[in-house]
Coordinates of N, CA and C and ligand atoms in Angstrom, one line a residue:
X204 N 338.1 38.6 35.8 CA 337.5 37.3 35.5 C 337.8 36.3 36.7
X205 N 336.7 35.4 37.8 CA 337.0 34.7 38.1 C 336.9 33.3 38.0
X206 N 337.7 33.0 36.8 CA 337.9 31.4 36.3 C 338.8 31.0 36.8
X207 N 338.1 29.6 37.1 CA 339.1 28.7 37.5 C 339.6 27.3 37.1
X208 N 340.3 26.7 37.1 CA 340.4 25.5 37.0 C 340.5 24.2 37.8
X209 N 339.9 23.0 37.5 CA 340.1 22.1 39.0 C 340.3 20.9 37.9
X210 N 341.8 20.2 38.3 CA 342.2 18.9 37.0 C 342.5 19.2 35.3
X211 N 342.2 20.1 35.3 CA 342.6 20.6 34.0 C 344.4 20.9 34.0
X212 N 344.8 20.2 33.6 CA 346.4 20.5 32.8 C 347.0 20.5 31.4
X213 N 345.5 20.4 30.5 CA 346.0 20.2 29.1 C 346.0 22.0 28.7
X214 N 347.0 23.0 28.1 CA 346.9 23.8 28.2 C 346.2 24.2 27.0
X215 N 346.1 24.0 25.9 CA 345.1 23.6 24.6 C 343.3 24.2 25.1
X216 N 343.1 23.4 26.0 CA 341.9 23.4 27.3 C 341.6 24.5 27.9
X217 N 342.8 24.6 28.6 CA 342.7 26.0 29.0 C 342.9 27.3 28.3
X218 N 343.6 26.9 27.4 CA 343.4 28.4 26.2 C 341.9 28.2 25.8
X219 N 341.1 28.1 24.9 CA 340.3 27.5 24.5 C 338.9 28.2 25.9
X220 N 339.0 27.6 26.8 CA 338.0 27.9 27.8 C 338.3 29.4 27.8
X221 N 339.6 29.8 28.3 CA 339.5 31.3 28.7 C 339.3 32.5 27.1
X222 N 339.2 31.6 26.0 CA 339.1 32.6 25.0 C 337.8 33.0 24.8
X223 N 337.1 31.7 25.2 CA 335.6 32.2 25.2 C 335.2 33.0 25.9
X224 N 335.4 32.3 27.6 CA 334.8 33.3 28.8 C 335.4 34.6 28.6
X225 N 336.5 34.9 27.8 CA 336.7 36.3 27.9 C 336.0 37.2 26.8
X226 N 335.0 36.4 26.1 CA 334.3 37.0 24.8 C 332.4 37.2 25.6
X227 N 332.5 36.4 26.7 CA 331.3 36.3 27.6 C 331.3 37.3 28.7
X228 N 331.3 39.0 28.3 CA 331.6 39.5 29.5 C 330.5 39.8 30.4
X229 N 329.3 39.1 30.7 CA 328.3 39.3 31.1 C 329.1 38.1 32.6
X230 N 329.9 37.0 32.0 CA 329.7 36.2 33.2 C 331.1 36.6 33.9
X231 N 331.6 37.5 33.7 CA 332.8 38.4 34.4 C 332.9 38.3 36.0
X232 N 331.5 38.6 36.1 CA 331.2 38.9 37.3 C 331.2 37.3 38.6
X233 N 330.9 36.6 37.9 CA 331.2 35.3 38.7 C 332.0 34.4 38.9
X234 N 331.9 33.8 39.7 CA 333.3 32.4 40.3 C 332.5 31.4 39.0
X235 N 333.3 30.9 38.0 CA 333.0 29.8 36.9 C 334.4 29.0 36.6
X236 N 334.4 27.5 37.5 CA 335.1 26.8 37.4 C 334.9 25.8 36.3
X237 N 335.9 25.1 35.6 CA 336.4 24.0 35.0 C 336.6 23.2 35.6
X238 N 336.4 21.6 35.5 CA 336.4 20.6 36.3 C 336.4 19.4 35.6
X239 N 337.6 18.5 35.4 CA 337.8 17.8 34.6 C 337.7 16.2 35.6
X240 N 336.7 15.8 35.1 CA 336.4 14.5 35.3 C 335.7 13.6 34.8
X241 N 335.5 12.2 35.4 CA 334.7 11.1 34.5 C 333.0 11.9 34.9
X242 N 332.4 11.8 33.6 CA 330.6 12.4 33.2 C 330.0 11.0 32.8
X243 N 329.3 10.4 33.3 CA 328.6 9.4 32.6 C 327.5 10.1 31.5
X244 N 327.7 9.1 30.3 CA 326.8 10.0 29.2 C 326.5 11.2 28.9
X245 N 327.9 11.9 29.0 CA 327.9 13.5 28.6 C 329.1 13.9 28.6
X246 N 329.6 14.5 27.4 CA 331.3 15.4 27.8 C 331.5 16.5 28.2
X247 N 330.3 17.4 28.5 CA 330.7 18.6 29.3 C 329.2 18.8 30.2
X248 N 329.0 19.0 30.9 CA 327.8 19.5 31.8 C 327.8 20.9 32.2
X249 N 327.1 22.2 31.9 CA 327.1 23.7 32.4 C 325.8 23.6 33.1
X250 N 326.8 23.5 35.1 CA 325.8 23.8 35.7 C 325.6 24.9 37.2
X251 N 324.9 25.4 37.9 CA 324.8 26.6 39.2 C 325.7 25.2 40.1
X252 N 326.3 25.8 41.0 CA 327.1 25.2 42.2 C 326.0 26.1 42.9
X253 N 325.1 25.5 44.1 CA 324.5 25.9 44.7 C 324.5 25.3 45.9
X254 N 324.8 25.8 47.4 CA 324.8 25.2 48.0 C 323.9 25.8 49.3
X255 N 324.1 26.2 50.3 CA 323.7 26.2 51.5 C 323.6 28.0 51.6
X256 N 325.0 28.5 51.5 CA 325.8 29.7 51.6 C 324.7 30.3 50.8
X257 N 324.4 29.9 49.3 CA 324.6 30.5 48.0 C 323.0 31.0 48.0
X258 N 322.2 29.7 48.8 CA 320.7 29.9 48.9 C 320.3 31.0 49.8
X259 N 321.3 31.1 50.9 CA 320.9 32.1 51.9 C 320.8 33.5 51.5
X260 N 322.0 33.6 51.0 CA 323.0 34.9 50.4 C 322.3 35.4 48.9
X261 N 322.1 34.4 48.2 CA 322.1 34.5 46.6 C 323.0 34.9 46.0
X262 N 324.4 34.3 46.2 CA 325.6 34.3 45.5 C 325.7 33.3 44.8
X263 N 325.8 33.7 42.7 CA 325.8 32.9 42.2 C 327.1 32.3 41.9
X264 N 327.2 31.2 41.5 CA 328.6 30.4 40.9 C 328.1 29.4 40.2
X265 N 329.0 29.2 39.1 CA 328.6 28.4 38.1 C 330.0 27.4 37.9
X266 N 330.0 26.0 37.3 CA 331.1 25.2 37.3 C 330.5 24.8 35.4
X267 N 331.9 24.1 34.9 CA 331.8 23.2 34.0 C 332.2 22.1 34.4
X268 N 331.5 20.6 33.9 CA 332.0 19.6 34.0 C 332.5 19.3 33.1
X269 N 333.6 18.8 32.9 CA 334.8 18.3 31.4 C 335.0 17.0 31.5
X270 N 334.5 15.9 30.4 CA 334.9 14.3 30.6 C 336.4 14.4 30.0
X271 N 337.1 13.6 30.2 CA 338.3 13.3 29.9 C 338.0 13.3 28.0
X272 N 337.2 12.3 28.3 CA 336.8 11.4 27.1 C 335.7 11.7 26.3
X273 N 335.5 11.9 24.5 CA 334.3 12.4 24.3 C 333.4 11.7 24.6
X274 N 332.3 12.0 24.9 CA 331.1 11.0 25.5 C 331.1 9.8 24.7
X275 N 331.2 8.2 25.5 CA 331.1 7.2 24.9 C 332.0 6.4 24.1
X276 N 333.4 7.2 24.1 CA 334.5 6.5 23.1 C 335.6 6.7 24.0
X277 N 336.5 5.5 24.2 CA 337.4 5.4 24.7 C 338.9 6.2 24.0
X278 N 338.5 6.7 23.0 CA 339.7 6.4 22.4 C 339.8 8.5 22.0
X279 N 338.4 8.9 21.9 CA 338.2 10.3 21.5 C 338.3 10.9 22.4
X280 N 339.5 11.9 22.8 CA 340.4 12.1 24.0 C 340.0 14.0 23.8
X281 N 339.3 14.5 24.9 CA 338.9 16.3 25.0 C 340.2 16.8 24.2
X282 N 341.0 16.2 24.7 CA 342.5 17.0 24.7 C 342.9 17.1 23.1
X283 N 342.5 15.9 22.5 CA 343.1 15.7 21.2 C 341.7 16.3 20.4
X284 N 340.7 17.1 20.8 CA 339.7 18.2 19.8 C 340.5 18.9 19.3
X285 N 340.3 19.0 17.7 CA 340.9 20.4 16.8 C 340.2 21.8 17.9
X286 N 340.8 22.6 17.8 CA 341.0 23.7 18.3 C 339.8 24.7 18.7
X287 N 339.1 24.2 17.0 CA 338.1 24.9 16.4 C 336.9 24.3 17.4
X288 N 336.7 23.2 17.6 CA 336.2 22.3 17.8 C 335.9 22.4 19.3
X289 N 336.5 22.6 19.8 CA 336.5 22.8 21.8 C 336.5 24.7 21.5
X290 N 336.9 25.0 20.9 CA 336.4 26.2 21.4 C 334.6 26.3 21.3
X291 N 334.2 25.7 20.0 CA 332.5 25.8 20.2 C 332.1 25.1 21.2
X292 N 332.5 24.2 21.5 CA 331.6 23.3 22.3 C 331.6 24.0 24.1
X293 N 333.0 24.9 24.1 CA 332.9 25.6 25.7 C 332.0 26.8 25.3
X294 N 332.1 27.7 24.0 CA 330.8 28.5 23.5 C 329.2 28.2 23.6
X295 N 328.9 26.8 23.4 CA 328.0 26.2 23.9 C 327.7 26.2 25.3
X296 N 328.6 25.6 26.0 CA 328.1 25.4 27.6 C 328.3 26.8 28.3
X297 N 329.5 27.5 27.8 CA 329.1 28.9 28.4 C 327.8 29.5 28.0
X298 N 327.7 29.5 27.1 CA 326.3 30.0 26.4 C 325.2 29.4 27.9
X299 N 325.3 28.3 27.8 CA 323.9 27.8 29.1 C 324.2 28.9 29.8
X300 N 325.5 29.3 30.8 CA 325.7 30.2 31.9 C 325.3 31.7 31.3
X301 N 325.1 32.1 30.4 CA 324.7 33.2 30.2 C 323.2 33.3 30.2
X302 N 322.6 31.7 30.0 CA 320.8 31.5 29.7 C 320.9 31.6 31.4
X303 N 321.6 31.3 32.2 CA 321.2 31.3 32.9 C 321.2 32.0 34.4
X304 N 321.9 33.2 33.8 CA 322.3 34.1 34.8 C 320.8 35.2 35.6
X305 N 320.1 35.4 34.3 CA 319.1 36.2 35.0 C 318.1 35.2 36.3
X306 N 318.1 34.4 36.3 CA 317.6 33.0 37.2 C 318.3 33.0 39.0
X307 N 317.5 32.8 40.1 CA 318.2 32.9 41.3 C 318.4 31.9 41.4
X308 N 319.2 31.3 42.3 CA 319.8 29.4 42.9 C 318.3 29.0 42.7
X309 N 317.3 29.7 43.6 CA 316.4 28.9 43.5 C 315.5 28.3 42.2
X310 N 315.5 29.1 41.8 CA 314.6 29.0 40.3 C 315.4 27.8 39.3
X311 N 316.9 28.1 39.5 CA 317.9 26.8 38.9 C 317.5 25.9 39.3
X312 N 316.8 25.6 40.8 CA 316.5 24.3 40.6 C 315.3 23.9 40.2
X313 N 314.5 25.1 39.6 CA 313.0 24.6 39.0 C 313.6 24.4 37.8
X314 N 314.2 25.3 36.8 CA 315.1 25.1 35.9 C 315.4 23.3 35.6
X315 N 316.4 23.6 36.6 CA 317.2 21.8 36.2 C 316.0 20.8 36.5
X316 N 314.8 20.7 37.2 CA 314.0 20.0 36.9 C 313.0 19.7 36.5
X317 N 313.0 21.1 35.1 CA 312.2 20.8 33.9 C 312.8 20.9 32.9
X318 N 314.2 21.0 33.0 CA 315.2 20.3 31.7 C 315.0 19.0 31.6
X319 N 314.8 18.2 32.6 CA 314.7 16.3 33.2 C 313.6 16.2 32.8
X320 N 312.7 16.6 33.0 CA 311.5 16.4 33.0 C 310.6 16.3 31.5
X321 N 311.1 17.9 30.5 CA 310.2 18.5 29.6 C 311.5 18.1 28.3
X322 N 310.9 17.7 27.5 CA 311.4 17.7 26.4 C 311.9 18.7 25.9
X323 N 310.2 19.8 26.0 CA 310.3 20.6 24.8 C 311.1 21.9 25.7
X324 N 311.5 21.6 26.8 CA 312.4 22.6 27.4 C 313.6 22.8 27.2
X325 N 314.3 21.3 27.8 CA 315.2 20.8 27.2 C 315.7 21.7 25.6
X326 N 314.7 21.1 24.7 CA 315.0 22.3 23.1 C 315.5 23.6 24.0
X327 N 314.4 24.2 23.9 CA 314.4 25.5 24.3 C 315.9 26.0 24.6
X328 N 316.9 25.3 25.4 CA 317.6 26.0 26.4 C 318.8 25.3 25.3
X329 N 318.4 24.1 25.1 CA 320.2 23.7 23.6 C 319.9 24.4 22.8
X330 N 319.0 25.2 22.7 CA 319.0 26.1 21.3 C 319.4 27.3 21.9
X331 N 319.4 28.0 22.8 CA 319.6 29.0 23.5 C 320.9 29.5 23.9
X332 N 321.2 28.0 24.0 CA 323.2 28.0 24.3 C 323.8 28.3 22.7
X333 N 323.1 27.6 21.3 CA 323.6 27.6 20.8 C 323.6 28.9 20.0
X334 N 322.2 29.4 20.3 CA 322.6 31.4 19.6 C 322.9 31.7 20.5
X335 N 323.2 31.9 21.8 CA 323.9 32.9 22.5 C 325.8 32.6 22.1
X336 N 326.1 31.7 21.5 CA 327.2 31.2 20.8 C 327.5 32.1 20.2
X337 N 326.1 31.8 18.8 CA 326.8 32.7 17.7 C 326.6 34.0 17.7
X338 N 326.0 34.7 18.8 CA 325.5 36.0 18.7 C 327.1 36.7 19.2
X339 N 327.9 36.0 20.1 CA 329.3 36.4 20.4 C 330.1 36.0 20.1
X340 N 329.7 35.5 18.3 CA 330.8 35.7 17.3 C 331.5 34.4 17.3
X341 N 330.9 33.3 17.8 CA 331.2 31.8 17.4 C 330.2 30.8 16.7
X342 N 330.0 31.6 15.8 CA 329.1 30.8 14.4 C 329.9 30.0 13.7
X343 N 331.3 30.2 13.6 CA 332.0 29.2 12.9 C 332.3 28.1 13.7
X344 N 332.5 28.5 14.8 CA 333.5 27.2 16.0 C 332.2 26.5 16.4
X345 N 330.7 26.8 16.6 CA 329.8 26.0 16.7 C 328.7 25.2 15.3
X346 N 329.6 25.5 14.4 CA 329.6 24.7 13.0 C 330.6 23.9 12.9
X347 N 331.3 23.8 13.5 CA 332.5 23.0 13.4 C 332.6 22.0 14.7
X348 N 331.9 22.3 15.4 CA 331.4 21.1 16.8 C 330.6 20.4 16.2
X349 N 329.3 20.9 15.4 CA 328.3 19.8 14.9 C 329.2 18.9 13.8
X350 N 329.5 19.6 13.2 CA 330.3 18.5 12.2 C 331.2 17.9 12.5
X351 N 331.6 18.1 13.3 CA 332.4 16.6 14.4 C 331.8 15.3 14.9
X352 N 331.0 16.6 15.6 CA 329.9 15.2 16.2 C 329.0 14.6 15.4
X353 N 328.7 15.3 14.6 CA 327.4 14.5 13.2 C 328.3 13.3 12.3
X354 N 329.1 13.9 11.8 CA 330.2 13.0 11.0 C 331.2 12.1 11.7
X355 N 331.5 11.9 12.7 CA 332.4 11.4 13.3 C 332.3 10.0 13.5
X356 N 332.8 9.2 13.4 CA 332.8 7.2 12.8 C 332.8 6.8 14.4
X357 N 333.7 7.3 15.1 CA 333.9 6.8 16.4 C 332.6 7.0 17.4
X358 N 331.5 7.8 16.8 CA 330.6 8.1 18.1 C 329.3 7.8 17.5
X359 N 328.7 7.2 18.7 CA 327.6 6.5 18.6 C 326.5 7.1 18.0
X360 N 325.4 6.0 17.8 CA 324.6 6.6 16.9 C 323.4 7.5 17.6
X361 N 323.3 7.3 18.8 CA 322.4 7.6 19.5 C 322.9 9.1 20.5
X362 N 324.3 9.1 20.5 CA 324.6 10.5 21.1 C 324.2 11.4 19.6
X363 N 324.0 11.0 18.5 CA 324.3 12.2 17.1 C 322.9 12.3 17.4
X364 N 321.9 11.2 17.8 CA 320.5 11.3 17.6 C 320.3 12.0 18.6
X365 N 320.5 12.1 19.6 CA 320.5 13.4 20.6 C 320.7 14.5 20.0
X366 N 321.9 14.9 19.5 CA 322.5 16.3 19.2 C 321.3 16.4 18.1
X367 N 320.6 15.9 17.1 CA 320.1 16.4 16.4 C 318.1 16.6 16.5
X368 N 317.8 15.8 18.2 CA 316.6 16.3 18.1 C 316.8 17.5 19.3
X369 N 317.8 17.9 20.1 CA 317.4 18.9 20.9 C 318.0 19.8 20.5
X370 N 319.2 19.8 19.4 CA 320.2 21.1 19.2 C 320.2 21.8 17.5
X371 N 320.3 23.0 17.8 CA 320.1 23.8 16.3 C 320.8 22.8 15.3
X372 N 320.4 23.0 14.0 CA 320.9 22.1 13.4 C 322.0 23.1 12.6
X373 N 322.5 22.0 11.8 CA 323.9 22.5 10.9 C 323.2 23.6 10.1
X374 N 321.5 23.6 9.5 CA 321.1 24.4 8.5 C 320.9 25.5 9.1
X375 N 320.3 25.4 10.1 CA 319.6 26.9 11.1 C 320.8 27.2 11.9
X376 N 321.8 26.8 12.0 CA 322.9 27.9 12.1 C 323.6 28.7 10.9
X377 N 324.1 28.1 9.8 CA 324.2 29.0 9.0 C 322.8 29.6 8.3
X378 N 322.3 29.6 8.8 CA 321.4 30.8 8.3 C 321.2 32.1 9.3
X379 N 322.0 31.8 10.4 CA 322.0 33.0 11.4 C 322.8 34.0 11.1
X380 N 322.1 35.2 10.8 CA 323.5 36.3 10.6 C 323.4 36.8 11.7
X381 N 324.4 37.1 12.4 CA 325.6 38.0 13.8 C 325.2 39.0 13.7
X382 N 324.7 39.4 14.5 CA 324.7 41.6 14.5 C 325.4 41.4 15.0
X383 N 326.7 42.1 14.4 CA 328.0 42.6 14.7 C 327.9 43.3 16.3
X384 N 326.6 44.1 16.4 CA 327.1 44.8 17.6 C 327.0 44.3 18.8
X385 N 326.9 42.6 18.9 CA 326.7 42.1 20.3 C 328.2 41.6 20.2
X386 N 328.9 41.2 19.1 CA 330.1 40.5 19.2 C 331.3 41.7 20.2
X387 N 332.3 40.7 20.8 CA 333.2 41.3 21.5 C 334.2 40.9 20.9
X388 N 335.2 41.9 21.1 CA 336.0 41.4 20.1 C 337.3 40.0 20.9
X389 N 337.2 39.1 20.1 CA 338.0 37.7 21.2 C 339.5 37.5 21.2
X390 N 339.6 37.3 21.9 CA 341.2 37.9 22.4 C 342.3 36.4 21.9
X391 N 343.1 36.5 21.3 CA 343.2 35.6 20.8 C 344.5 34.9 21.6
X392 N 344.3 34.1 22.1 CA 345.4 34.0 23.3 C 346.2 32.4 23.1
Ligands
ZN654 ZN1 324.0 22.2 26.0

């Protein structure tokens, strides 16, 4: 596995991240950093590091971006997420890296700018992160992200209005049953 970390020292975080990516063995194969910093209007971002090298070559690498803070509250700290809770939500964004592995650097950027652009793409691809979740056996931990975020006093009303026009809802996840035979088994670390 090459994960890495950049600013990350909450170890909670780092368990959590590597439990997933080790349940993700499709993204084995690549450089996928962690990266903890200020996100304006978002608590995690899953996106291609593409640079110069990457376009020539077509060597893929993927980063997470991690806000300190859950989006929009000063006070709702990544660190202090129940357990359950950060493990779905890195299940989620890894999930994007797996939507997005079949894709070259270049097409990522046709990708990222018709996520900007298309609404109904946008859908397409938060719903994509979220079964490729539960298909690797995180249907509970991404039921228990929405219910954070939906329920939660401290966060605005307009981040929940987000999560609930572009992301599977609480009912069409539990209505998903798991074929056992994609799950890996997760290493509990
Ligand atoms: Zn997403």
């Amino acid at each position: 596995m090459l994960t890495k970390f950049k600013n990350v020292e909450n170890e909670k975080i780092k368990k959590s991240f590597l439990k997933v990516m080790n349940a993700y063995q499709s993204l084995h194969d690549y450089e996928v950093v962690l990266i903890q910093k200020p996100i304006k209007s978002s608590t995690m971002q899953a996106q291609p590091i593409i640079d110069f090298k990457g376009l020539l070559k077509g060597v893929k690498r993927y980063k997470i971006n991690l806000a300190e803070y859950v989006r929009d509250s000063n006070e709702l700290k990544v660190a202090d997420l129940p357990k359950d809770v950060l493990t779905g939500w890195f299940a989620h964004e890894l999930g994007h890296l797996v939507d997005y592995e079949p894709f070259s650097n270049l097409q990522m950027i046709r990708y990222g700018l018709k996520y900007l652009i298309s609404p109904k793409f946008r859908r397409e691809a938060e719903h994509a992160a979220d079964y490729i979740a539960i298909d690797h056996g995180f249907k509970n931990e991404i039921l228990a992200t929405k219910r954070f975020i939906l329920e939660h006093d401290l966060l605005e009303e307009d981040y929940k209005a987000k999560i609930r026009k572009y992301y599977l809802s609480i009912e069409q996840v539990e209505m998903c049953t798991v074929d056992k035979t994609f799950m890996q088994p997760a290493l509990d670390l």
